[in-house]
Coordinates of N, CA and C and ligand atoms in Angstrom, one line a residue:
M1 N -15.4 -9.4 -10.9 CA -14.1 -8.9 -10.5 C -13.9 -9.3 -9.0
E2 N -12.8 -9.9 -8.7 CA -12.4 -10.4 -7.4 C -12.3 -9.1 -6.5
G3 N -12.5 -9.3 -5.2 CA -12.5 -8.2 -4.2 C -11.2 -7.4 -4.3
I4 N -10.0 -8.2 -4.3 CA -8.8 -7.5 -4.2 C -8.5 -6.6 -5.5
E5 N -9.1 -7.1 -6.6 CA -9.0 -6.3 -7.9 C -9.7 -5.0 -7.8
K6 N -10.9 -5.1 -7.1 CA -11.7 -3.8 -6.9 C -10.9 -2.8 -6.0
V7 N -10.2 -3.4 -5.1 CA -9.3 -2.5 -4.2 C -8.2 -1.9 -5.0
I8 N -7.5 -2.6 -5.8 CA -6.4 -2.1 -6.6 C -6.9 -1.1 -7.6
R9 N -8.0 -1.4 -8.2 CA -8.6 -0.4 -9.2 C -8.9 0.9 -8.5
F10 N -9.5 0.9 -7.3 CA -9.8 2.1 -6.5 C -8.4 2.9 -6.2
L11 N -7.4 2.2 -5.8 CA -6.1 2.8 -5.5 C -5.5 3.4 -6.8
D12 N -5.7 2.7 -7.9 CA -5.2 3.2 -9.2 C -5.9 4.5 -9.5
E13 N -7.2 4.5 -9.2 CA -8.0 5.7 -9.6 C -7.7 6.9 -8.7
T14 N -7.5 6.7 -7.4 CA -7.3 7.8 -6.5 C -5.9 8.3 -6.6
K15 N -5.0 7.4 -7.0 CA -3.5 7.7 -7.1 C -2.8 7.9 -5.8
T16 N -3.4 8.7 -4.9 CA -2.7 9.0 -3.6 C -3.6 8.3 -2.5
Y17 N -2.9 7.7 -1.6 CA -3.5 7.2 -0.4 C -2.6 7.6 0.7
Y18 N -3.1 7.4 2.0 CA -2.3 7.8 3.1 C -2.1 6.6 3.9
L19 N -0.8 6.4 4.2 CA -0.4 5.1 4.9 C 0.0 5.5 6.4
A20 N -0.7 4.8 7.3 CA -0.4 5.0 8.7 C 0.3 3.8 9.2
T21 N 1.3 4.2 10.0 CA 2.1 3.2 10.8 C 2.1 3.6 12.2
V22 N 2.7 2.7 13.0 CA 2.8 3.1 14.5 C 4.3 3.1 14.9
E23 N 4.6 4.0 15.7 CA 6.0 4.1 16.3 C 5.8 4.2 17.8
G24 N 5.9 3.1 18.5 CA 5.5 3.1 19.9 C 4.0 3.4 20.0
D25 N 3.7 4.4 20.8 CA 2.3 4.8 20.9 C 1.9 6.0 20.0
Q26 N 2.8 6.3 19.1 CA 2.6 7.5 18.2 C 2.2 7.0 16.8
P27 N 1.0 7.4 16.3 CA 0.7 7.1 14.9 C 1.5 8.0 14.0
R28 N 1.9 7.4 12.8 CA 2.6 8.2 11.8 C 1.8 8.0 10.5
V29 N 1.7 9.1 9.7 CA 1.0 9.0 8.5 C 1.7 9.8 7.4
R30 N 1.6 9.3 6.2 CA 2.2 10.0 5.1 C 1.5 9.6 3.7
P31 N 1.6 10.5 2.7 CA 1.0 10.1 1.4 C 1.9 9.1 0.7
F32 N 1.2 8.1 0.1 CA 1.8 7.1 -0.7 C 1.0 7.0 -2.0
G33 N 1.7 6.4 -3.0 CA 1.0 6.2 -4.3 C 1.1 4.8 -4.9
T34 N 2.1 4.1 -4.5 CA 2.4 2.8 -5.1 C 1.4 1.7 -4.6
A35 N 0.8 1.0 -5.6 CA -0.1 -0.2 -5.3 C -0.1 -1.1 -6.4
M36 N 0.2 -2.3 -6.2 CA 0.3 -3.3 -7.3 C -0.3 -4.6 -6.9
L37 N -1.1 -5.2 -7.8 CA -1.6 -6.6 -7.6 C -0.5 -7.5 -8.2
Y38 N 0.1 -8.4 -7.3 CA 1.1 -9.3 -7.8 C 1.0 -10.6 -7.0
N39 N 0.9 -11.7 -7.8 CA 0.7 -13.0 -7.2 C -0.5 -13.0 -6.3
G40 N -1.5 -12.3 -6.6 CA -2.7 -12.3 -5.8 C -2.7 -11.5 -4.6
K41 N -1.6 -10.7 -4.4 CA -1.4 -9.9 -3.2 C -1.3 -8.4 -3.6
L42 N -1.7 -7.5 -2.6 CA -1.6 -6.1 -2.7 C -0.2 -5.7 -2.2
Y43 N 0.6 -5.2 -3.1 CA 2.0 -4.7 -2.7 C 2.1 -3.2 -2.8
I44 N 2.9 -2.6 -1.9 CA 3.3 -1.2 -1.9 C 4.8 -1.2 -2.0
Q45 N 5.3 0.0 -2.3 CA 6.8 0.2 -2.4 C 7.3 1.3 -1.5
T46 N 8.5 1.1 -1.0 CA 9.1 2.2 -0.2 C 10.6 2.0 -0.3
G47 N 11.3 2.8 0.4 CA 12.8 2.7 0.6 C 13.2 2.3 2.0
K48 N 14.1 1.4 2.1 CA 14.5 0.9 3.4 C 15.1 2.0 4.3
A49 N 15.6 3.1 3.7 CA 16.2 4.2 4.4 C 15.2 5.0 5.1
K50 N 13.9 4.9 4.7 CA 12.9 5.8 5.3 C 12.4 5.3 6.6
A51 N 11.9 6.3 7.4 CA 11.4 6.0 8.8 C 10.2 5.0 8.7
V52 N 9.4 5.2 7.6 CA 8.2 4.3 7.4 C 8.7 2.8 7.4
S53 N 9.8 2.6 6.7 CA 10.3 1.2 6.6 C 10.8 0.7 8.0
R54 N 11.5 1.6 8.7 CA 11.9 1.2 10.1 C 10.7 0.9 11.0
Q55 N 9.7 1.7 10.9 CA 8.5 1.5 11.7 C 7.8 0.2 11.4
L56 N 7.7 -0.1 10.1 CA 7.1 -1.4 9.7 C 7.9 -2.6 10.1
A57 N 9.2 -2.4 10.1 CA 10.1 -3.6 10.5 C 9.9 -3.9 12.0
A58 N 9.7 -2.8 12.8 CA 9.5 -3.0 14.3 C 8.0 -3.4 14.6
D59 N 7.1 -2.9 13.8 CA 5.7 -3.3 14.0 C 4.9 -3.2 12.7
P60 N 4.6 -4.4 12.1 CA 4.0 -4.4 10.7 C 2.6 -3.9 10.6
K61 N 2.0 -3.6 11.7 CA 0.6 -3.1 11.7 C 0.5 -1.8 10.9
A62 N -0.4 -1.7 10.0 CA -0.5 -0.5 9.1 C -2.0 -0.3 8.7
E63 N -2.3 0.9 8.3 CA -3.6 1.1 7.7 C -3.5 2.2 6.6
I64 N -4.2 2.0 5.5 CA -4.2 3.0 4.5 C -5.6 3.5 4.3
C65 N -5.7 4.8 3.8 CA -6.9 5.4 3.5 C -6.8 6.2 2.2
A66 N -7.8 6.0 1.3 CA -7.9 6.7 0.1 C -9.4 7.2 -0.1
F67 N -9.5 8.2 -0.9 CA -10.9 8.9 -1.1 C -11.0 9.3 -2.5
N68 N -12.1 8.9 -3.1 CA -12.2 9.3 -4.6 C -13.3 10.4 -4.8
G69 N -13.6 11.1 -3.7 CA -14.6 12.1 -3.9 C -16.0 11.7 -3.5
K70 N -16.2 10.4 -3.5 CA -17.5 9.8 -3.2 C -17.4 8.7 -2.1
K71 N -16.5 7.8 -2.4 CA -16.3 6.6 -1.5 C -14.9 6.7 -0.9
W72 N -14.7 6.2 0.3 CA -13.4 6.0 0.9 C -13.1 4.6 1.2
L73 N -11.8 4.3 1.1 CA -11.3 2.9 1.3 C -10.4 2.9 2.4
R74 N -10.5 2.0 3.4 CA -9.5 1.8 4.4 C -9.1 0.4 4.4
I75 N -7.8 0.2 4.4 CA -7.3 -1.2 4.5 C -6.4 -1.3 5.8
A76 N -6.8 -2.1 6.7 CA -6.1 -2.4 7.9 C -5.5 -3.8 7.8
G77 N -4.2 -3.9 8.3 CA -3.6 -5.2 8.2 C -2.1 -5.1 8.6
E78 N -1.4 -6.1 8.1 CA 0.1 -6.0 8.4 C 0.8 -6.0 7.0
L79 N 1.9 -5.3 7.0 CA 2.7 -5.2 5.8 C 4.0 -6.0 5.9
V80 N 4.1 -6.9 5.1 CA 5.2 -8.0 5.1 C 6.2 -7.6 4.1
N81 N 7.5 -7.5 4.5 CA 8.6 -7.3 3.5 C 8.7 -8.5 2.6
D82 N 9.0 -8.3 1.3 CA 9.2 -9.4 0.4 C 10.4 -9.1 -0.4
E83 N 11.4 -10.0 -0.3 CA 12.7 -9.7 -1.0 C 12.7 -10.3 -2.4
D84 N 11.5 -10.8 -2.8 CA 11.4 -11.4 -4.2 C 11.8 -10.3 -5.3
R85 N 12.9 -10.5 -5.9 CA 13.4 -9.6 -6.9 C 12.4 -9.3 -8.0
A86 N 11.7 -10.4 -8.4 CA 10.7 -10.2 -9.5 C 9.5 -9.3 -9.1
A87 N 9.2 -9.3 -7.8 CA 8.2 -8.4 -7.4 C 8.7 -6.9 -7.4
K88 N 9.9 -6.7 -7.1 CA 10.5 -5.3 -7.1 C 10.6 -4.8 -8.6
V89 N 11.0 -5.8 -9.5 CA 11.0 -5.4 -10.9 C 9.6 -5.0 -11.4
A90 N 8.6 -5.8 -11.0 CA 7.3 -5.6 -11.5 C 6.8 -4.2 -11.0
M91 N 7.1 -3.9 -9.7 CA 6.7 -2.6 -9.2 C 7.3 -1.5 -10.0
L92 N 8.6 -1.6 -10.3 CA 9.3 -0.5 -11.0 C 8.8 -0.4 -12.4
E93 N 8.3 -1.5 -13.0 CA 7.7 -1.5 -14.3 C 6.4 -0.8 -14.2
K94 N 5.6 -1.0 -13.2 CA 4.3 -0.3 -13.1 C 4.5 1.2 -12.8
Y95 N 5.6 1.6 -12.1 CA 5.9 3.0 -11.9 C 7.3 3.3 -12.4
P96 N 7.4 3.4 -13.7 CA 8.7 3.6 -14.3 C 9.4 5.0 -13.8
E97 N 8.6 5.9 -13.4 CA 9.2 7.2 -12.9 C 10.0 6.9 -11.7
L98 N 9.8 5.8 -11.0 CA 10.6 5.5 -9.8 C 12.0 5.0 -10.1
K99 N 12.2 4.6 -11.4 CA 13.5 4.1 -11.8 C 14.6 5.1 -11.6
G100 N 14.3 6.4 -11.6 CA 15.4 7.4 -11.4 C 15.9 7.4 -10.0
M101 N 15.1 6.8 -9.1 CA 15.5 6.8 -7.6 C 15.8 5.4 -7.1
Y102 N 15.2 4.4 -7.7 CA 15.2 3.1 -7.2 C 15.7 2.1 -8.3
D103 N 16.3 1.0 -7.8 CA 16.8 -0.1 -8.6 C 16.5 -1.4 -7.8
P104 N 16.1 -2.5 -8.4 CA 15.8 -3.7 -7.6 C 17.0 -4.1 -6.8
D105 N 18.2 -3.8 -7.3 CA 19.4 -4.3 -6.6 C 20.2 -3.3 -5.8
D106 N 19.5 -2.2 -5.4 CA 20.2 -1.1 -4.8 C 20.3 -1.3 -3.3
G107 N 19.7 -2.3 -2.7 CA 19.7 -2.6 -1.3 C 18.7 -1.6 -0.5
N108 N 18.1 -0.7 -1.2 CA 17.1 0.2 -0.6 C 15.7 -0.1 -1.0
T109 N 15.5 -0.4 -2.3 CA 14.1 -0.7 -2.8 C 13.4 -1.8 -2.0
Q110 N 12.3 -1.5 -1.5 CA 11.5 -2.4 -0.7 C 10.1 -2.5 -1.2
V111 N 9.6 -3.8 -1.3 CA 8.2 -4.0 -1.6 C 7.6 -4.8 -0.4
L112 N 6.4 -4.5 -0.1 CA 5.7 -5.2 1.1 C 4.3 -5.5 0.6
Y113 N 3.8 -6.6 1.1 CA 2.4 -7.0 0.7 C 1.6 -7.0 2.0
F114 N 0.3 -6.8 1.8 CA -0.7 -6.8 2.9 C -1.0 -8.2 3.3
K115 N -1.0 -8.5 4.6 CA -1.4 -9.8 5.1 C -2.5 -9.5 6.2
N116 N -3.4 -10.5 6.3 CA -4.6 -10.3 7.2 C -5.3 -9.0 7.0
A117 N -5.5 -8.6 5.7 CA -6.0 -7.3 5.4 C -7.5 -7.3 5.4
V118 N -8.1 -6.3 6.0 CA -9.5 -6.0 6.0 C -9.7 -4.7 5.3
A119 N -10.3 -4.7 4.1 CA -10.5 -3.5 3.3 C -12.0 -3.2 3.4
T120 N -12.2 -1.9 3.7 CA -13.6 -1.5 3.9 C -13.9 -0.3 2.9
F121 N -14.8 -0.4 2.1 CA -15.3 0.7 1.3 C -16.5 1.3 2.0
S122 N -16.4 2.7 2.2 CA -17.5 3.4 2.9 C -18.0 4.5 2.1
S123 N -19.2 4.9 2.4 CA -19.8 6.2 1.8 C -20.8 6.7 2.7
F124 N -21.3 7.9 2.4 CA -22.4 8.4 3.3 C -23.7 7.9 2.9
T125 N -23.8 7.2 1.8 CA -25.1 6.7 1.3 C -25.3 5.2 1.3
E126 N -24.2 4.4 1.2 CA -24.3 3.0 1.1 C -23.8 2.3 2.3
A127 N -24.2 1.1 2.5 CA -23.7 0.2 3.6 C -22.2 -0.1 3.3
P128 N -21.4 -0.2 4.3 CA -20.0 -0.6 4.1 C -19.8 -1.9 3.4
E129 N -18.8 -2.0 2.5 CA -18.5 -3.3 1.9 C -17.1 -3.7 2.4
I130 N -17.1 -4.9 2.9 CA -15.8 -5.4 3.5 C -15.2 -6.5 2.6
I131 N -13.9 -6.4 2.3 CA -13.2 -7.4 1.5 C -12.0 -7.8 2.3
R132 N -11.8 -9.1 2.5 CA -10.6 -9.6 3.2 C -9.7 -10.3 2.3
F133 N -8.4 -10.0 2.4 CA -7.4 -10.7 1.7 C -6.1 -10.8 2.4
Ligands
FMN1 C1 1.6 11.8 -3.9 C2 2.7 11.1 -3.2 C3 2.9 9.8 -3.3 C4 4.0 9.1 -2.7 N1 4.2 7.8 -2.8 C5 5.2 7.2 -2.2 C6 5.3 5.7 -2.2 O1 4.5 5.0 -2.9 N2 6.3 5.2 -1.5 C7 7.2 5.9 -0.8 O2 8.1 5.4 -0.2 N3 7.1 7.3 -0.7 C8 6.1 7.9 -1.3 N4 5.9 9.3 -1.2 C9 6.9 10.0 -0.4 C10 6.6 9.8 1.1 O3 5.4 10.4 1.4 C11 7.7 10.5 1.9 O4 9.0 9.9 1.6 C12 7.5 10.4 3.4 O5 8.3 11.3 4.1 C13 7.8 8.9 3.9 O6 7.3 8.8 5.3 P1 8.4 8.8 6.5 O7 9.1 10.2 6.4 O8 7.6 8.6 7.7 O9 9.4 7.7 6.2 C14 4.9 9.9 -1.9 C15 4.7 11.3 -1.7 C16 3.6 11.9 -2.4 C17 3.4 13.3 -2.2

């Protein structure tokens, strides 16, 4: 299994992760759930109307953290906006429950992929495992 696939599998398993962004010198964090492997990249989904989207537009640096009861995963990198309609469609197909709120052509639906990502799996018992993508 390729490293990025292991990362996606972990996020699928934990379901919820926490996404941190920066707003000036103030960290911001909130729960997120969307994660998709598409064209070899890790994508997440949000709405352009949200503060998180505005923060990422101003400063793409982000970090996410998820915990499965045993290991935790942190991914630090930059989140890049992608207007590829097919990526938005694929995201809504993976999370059909979002279709009540989002549509690929609503001008709000946003997908972003990780660039310069350093993913680290940690635990209390094993050495950290680092995956870059
Ligand atoms: C379990 C869970 C998963 C969530 N997943 C997402 C998500 O993938 N994308 C999203 O935009 N909002 C998601 N939300 C909602 C955001 O946490 C919420 O809109 C938050 O206020 C956005 O951050 P902001 O207020 O800084 O913009 C999720 C909420 C919960 C409780």
